[in-house]
PDB file of C-alpha atoms in Angstrom:
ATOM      1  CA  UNK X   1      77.747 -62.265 -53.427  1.00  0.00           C
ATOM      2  CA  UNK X   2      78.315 -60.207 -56.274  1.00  0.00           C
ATOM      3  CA  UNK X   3      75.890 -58.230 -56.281  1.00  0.00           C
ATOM      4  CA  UNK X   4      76.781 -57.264 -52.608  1.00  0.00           C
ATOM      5  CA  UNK X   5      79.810 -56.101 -53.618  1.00  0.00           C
ATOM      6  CA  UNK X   6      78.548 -53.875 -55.847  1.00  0.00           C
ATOM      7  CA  UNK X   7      76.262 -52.685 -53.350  1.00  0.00           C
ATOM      8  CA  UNK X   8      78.845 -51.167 -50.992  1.00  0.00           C
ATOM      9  CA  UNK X   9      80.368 -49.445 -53.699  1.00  0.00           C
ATOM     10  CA  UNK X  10      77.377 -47.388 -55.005  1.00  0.00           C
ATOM     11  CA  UNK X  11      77.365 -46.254 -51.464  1.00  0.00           C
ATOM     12  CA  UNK X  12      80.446 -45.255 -51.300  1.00  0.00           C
ATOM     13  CA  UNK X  13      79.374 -43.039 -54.272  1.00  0.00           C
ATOM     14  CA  UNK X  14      76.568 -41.811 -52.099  1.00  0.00           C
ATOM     15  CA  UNK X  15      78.974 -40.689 -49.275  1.00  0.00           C
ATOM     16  CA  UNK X  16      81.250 -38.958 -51.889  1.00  0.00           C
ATOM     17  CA  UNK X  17      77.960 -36.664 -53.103  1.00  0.00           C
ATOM     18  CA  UNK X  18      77.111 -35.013 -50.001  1.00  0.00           C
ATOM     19  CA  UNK X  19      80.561 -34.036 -48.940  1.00  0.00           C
ATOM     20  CA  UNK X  20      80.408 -32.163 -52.547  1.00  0.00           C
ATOM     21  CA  UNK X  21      77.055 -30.413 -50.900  1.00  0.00           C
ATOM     22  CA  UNK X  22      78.222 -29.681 -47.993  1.00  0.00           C
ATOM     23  CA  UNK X  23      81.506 -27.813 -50.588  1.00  0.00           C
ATOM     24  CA  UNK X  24      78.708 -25.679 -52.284  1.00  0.00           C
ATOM     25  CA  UNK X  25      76.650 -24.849 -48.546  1.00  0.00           C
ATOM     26  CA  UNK X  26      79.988 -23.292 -47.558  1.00  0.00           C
ATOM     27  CA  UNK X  27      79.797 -20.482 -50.251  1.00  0.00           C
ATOM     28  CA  UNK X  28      76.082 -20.106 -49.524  1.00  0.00           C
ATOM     29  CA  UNK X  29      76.669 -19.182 -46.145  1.00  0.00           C
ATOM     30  CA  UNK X  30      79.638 -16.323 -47.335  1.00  0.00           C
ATOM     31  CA  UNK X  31      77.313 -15.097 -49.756  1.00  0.00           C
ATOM     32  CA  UNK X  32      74.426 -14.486 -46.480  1.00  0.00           C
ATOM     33  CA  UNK X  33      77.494 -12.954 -44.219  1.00  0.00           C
ATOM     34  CA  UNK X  34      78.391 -10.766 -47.258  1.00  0.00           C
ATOM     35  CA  UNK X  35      74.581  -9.655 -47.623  1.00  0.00           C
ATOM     36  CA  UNK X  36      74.919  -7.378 -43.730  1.00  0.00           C
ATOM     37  CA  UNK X  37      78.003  -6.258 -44.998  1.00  0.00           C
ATOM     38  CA  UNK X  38      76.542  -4.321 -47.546  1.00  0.00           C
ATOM     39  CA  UNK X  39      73.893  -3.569 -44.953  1.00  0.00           C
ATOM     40  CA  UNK X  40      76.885  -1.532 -42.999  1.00  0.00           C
ATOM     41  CA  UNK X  41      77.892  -0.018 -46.107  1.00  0.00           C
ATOM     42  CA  UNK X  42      74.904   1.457 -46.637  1.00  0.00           C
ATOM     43  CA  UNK X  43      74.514   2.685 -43.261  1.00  0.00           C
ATOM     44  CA  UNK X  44      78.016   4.318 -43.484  1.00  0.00           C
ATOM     45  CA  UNK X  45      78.877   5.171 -47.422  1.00  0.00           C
ATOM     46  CA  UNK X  46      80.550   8.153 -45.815  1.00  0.00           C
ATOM     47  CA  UNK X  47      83.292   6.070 -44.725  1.00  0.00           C
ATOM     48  CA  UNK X  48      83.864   4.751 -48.470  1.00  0.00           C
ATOM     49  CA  UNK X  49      83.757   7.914 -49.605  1.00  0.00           C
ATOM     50  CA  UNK X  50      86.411   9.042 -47.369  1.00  0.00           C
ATOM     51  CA  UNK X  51      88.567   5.790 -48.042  1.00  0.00           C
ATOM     52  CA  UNK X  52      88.408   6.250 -52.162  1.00  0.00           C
ATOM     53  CA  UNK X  53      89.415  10.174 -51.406  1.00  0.00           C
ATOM     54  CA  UNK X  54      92.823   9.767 -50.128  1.00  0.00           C
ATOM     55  CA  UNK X  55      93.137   7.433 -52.803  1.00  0.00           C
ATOM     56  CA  UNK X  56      92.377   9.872 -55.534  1.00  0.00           C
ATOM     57  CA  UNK X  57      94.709  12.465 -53.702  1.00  0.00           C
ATOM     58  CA  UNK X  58      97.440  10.274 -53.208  1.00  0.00           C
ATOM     59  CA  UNK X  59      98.237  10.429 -57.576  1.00  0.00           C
ATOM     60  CA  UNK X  60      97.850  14.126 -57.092  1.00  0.00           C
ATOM     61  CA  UNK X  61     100.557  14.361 -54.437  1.00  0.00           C
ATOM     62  CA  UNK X  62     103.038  12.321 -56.831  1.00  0.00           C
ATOM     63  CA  UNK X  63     102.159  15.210 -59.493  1.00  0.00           C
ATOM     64  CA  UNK X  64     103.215  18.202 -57.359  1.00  0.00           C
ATOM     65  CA  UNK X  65     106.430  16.454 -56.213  1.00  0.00           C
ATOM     66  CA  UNK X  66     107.364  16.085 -60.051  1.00  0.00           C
ATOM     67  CA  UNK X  67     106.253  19.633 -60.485  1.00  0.00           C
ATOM     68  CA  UNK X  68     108.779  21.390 -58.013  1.00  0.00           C
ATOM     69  CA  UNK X  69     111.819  19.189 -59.650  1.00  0.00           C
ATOM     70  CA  UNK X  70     111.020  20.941 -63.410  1.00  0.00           C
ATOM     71  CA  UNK X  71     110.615  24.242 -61.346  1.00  0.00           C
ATOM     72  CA  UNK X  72     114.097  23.260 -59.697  1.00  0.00           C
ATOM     73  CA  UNK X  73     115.480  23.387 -63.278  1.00  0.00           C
ATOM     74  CA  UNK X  74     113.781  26.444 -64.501  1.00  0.00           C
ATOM     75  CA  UNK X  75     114.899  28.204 -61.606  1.00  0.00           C
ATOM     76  CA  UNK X  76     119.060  27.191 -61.844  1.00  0.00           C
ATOM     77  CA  UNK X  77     119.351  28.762 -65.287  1.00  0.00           C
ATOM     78  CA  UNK X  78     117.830  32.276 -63.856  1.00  0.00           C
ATOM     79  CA  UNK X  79     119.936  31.595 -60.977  1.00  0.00           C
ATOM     80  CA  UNK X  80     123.473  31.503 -63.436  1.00  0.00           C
ATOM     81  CA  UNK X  81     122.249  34.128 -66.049  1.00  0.00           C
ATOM     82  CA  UNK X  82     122.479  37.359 -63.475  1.00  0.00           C
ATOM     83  CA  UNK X  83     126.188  35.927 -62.978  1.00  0.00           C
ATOM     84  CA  UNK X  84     127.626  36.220 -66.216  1.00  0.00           C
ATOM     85  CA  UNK X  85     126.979  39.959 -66.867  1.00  0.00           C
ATOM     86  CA  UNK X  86     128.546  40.494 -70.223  1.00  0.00           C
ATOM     87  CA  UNK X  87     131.074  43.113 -70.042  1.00  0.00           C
ATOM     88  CA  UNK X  88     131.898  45.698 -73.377  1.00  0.00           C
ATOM     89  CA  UNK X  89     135.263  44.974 -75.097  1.00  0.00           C
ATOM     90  CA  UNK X  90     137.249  47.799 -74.571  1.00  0.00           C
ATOM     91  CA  UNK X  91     138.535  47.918 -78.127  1.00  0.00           C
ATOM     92  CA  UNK X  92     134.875  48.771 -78.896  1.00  0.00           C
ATOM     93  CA  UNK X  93     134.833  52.173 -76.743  1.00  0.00           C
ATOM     94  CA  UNK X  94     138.275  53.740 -78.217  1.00  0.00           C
ATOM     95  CA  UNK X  95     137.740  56.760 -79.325  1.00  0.00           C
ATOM     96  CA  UNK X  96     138.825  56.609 -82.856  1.00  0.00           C
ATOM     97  CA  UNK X  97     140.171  59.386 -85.824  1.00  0.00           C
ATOM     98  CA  UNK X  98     137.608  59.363 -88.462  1.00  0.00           C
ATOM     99  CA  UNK X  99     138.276  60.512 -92.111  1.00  0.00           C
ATOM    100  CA  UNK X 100     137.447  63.383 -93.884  1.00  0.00           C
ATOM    101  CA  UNK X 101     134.866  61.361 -95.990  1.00  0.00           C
ATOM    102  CA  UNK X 102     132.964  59.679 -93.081  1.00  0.00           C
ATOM    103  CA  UNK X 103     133.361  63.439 -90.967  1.00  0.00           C
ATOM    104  CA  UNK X 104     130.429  64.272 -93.398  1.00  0.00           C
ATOM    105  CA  UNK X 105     128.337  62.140 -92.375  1.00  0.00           C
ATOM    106  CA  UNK X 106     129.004  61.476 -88.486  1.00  0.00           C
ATOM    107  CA  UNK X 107     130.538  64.393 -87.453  1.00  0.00           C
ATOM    108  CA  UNK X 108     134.715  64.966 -87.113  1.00  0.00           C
ATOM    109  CA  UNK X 109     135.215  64.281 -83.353  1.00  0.00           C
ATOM    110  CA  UNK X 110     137.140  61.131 -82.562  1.00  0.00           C
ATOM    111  CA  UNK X 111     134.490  58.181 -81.690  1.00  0.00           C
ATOM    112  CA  UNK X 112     133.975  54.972 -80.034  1.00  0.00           C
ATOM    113  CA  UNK X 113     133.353  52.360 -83.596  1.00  0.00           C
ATOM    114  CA  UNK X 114     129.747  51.785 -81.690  1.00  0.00           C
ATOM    115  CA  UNK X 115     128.927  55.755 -81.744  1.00  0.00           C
ATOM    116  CA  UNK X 116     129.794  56.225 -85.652  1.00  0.00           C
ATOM    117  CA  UNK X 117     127.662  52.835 -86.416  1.00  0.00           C
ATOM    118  CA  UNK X 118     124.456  54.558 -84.315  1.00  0.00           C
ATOM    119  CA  UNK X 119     125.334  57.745 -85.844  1.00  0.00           C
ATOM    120  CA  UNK X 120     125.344  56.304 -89.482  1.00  0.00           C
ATOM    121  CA  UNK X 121     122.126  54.584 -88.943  1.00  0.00           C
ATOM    122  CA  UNK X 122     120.512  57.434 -87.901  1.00  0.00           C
ATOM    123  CA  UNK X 123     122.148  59.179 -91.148  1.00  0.00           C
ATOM    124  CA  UNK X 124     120.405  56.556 -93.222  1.00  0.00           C
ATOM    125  CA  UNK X 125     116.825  56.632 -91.803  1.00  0.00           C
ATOM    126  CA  UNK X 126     116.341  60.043 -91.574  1.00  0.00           C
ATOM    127  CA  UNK X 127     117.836  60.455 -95.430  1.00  0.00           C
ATOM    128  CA  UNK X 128     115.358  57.341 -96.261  1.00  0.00           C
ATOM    129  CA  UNK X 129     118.493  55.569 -97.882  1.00  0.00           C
ATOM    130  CA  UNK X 130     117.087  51.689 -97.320  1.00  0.00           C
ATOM    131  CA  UNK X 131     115.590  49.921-100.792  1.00  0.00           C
ATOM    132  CA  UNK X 132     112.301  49.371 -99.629  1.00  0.00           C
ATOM    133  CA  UNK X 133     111.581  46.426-101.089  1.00  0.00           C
ATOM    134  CA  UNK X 134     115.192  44.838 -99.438  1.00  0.00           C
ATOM    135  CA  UNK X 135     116.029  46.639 -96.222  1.00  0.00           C
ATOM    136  CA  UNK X 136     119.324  45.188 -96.081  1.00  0.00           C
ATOM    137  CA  UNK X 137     120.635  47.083 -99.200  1.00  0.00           C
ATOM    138  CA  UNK X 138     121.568  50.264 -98.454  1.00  0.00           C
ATOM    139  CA  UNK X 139     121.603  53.434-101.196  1.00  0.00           C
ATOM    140  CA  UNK X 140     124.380  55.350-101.536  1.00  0.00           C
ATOM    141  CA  UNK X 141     123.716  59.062-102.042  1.00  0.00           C
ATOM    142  CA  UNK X 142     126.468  61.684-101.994  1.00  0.00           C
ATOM    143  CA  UNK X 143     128.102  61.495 -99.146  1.00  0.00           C
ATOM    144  CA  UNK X 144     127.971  57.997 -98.710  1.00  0.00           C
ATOM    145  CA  UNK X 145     128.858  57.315-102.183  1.00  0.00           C
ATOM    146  CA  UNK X 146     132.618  57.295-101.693  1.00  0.00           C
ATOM    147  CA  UNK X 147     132.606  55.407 -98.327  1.00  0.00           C
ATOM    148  CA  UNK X 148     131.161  52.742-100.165  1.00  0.00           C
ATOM    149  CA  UNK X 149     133.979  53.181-102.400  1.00  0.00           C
ATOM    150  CA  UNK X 150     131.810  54.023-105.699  1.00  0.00           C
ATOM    151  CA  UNK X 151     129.391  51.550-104.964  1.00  0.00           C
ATOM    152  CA  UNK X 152     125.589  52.801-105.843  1.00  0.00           C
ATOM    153  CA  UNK X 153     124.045  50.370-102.666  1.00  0.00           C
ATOM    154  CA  UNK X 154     126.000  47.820-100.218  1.00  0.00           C
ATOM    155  CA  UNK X 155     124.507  45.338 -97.935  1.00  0.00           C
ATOM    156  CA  UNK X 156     124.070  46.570 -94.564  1.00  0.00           C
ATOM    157  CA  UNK X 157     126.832  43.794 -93.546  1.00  0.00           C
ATOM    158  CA  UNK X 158     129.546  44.935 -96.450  1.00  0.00           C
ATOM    159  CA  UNK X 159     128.760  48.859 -95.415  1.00  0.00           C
ATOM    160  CA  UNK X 160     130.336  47.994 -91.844  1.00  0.00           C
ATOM    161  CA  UNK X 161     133.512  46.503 -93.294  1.00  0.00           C
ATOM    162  CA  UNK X 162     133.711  49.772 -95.739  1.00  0.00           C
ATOM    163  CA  UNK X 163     133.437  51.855 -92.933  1.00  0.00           C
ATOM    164  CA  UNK X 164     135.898  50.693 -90.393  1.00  0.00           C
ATOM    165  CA  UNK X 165     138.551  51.396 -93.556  1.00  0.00           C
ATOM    166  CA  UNK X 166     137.851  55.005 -92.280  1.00  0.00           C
ATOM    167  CA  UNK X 167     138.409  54.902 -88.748  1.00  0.00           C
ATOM    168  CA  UNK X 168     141.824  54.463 -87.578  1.00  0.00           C
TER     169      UNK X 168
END
């Protein structure tokens, strides 16, 4: 009677494997119905084409909404620079007395402190009176010599504070 025992069990076993087969048939028959898909998509690739093309356009569309914002920016600083038009200080367009010293060199009618400083420039280059070598030094020759109050060459910086001691 053992022995029958044993028997019923090994078909138990039995019953187990085929339910595994019929498991693995299942994927067999997804892998056929998957086979006249690709049938269709070769028969219509145009359709996948289209499908991956909105796909590729849609990262293009996120790059020309991020575009406009940075041209948003650029655009409000152009937008506030016309605003603040930068108006002369009127200090700078007196007409002012200048000495007998500088009336050698820029002439003796009363002007504005931005006329004398165009006028002195122009002085200067057309008597070649920059060091070549340091532009910024300027020579004194004999008319400049005592605006520059002895001084044989001043910084172009140091001439304007020696000549605004002859304007008044």
């Amino acid at each position: 009677m053992a022995t029958k025992k044993a028997a019923p069990k090994k078909k138990a076993v039995k019953k187990a494997a085929p339910k595994k087969a019929v498991k693995k048939a299942a994927p067999k028959k997804a892998v056929k119905k998957a086979a006249p898909k690709k049938a269709v998509k070769k028969a219509a690739p145009k359709k996948a084409v289209k499908k991956a093309a909105p796909k590729k356009a849609a990262p293009k569309k996120a790059v020309k909404k991020a575009a406009p914002k940075k041209a948003v920016k650029k655009a409000a600083p152009k937008k506030a620079a016309p605003k603040k038009k930068r108006v002369p200080n009127p200090a700078f367009m007196k007409a002012m007395q200048i000495s007998p010293l500088l009336a050698r060199v820029v002439g003796s009618n009363p002007l504005p402190r931005t006329e004398v400083t165009k006028r002195l420039w122009n002085y200067i280059k057309k008597n070649n009176l920059q060091d070549p070598t340091n532009k910024r030094m300027i020579k004194a020759d004999d008319n400049l010599k005592p605006i520059f109050g002895g001084k044989d060459s001043v910084s172009m910086f140091d001439m304007t504070k020696l000549v605004n001691k002859h304007l008044s």
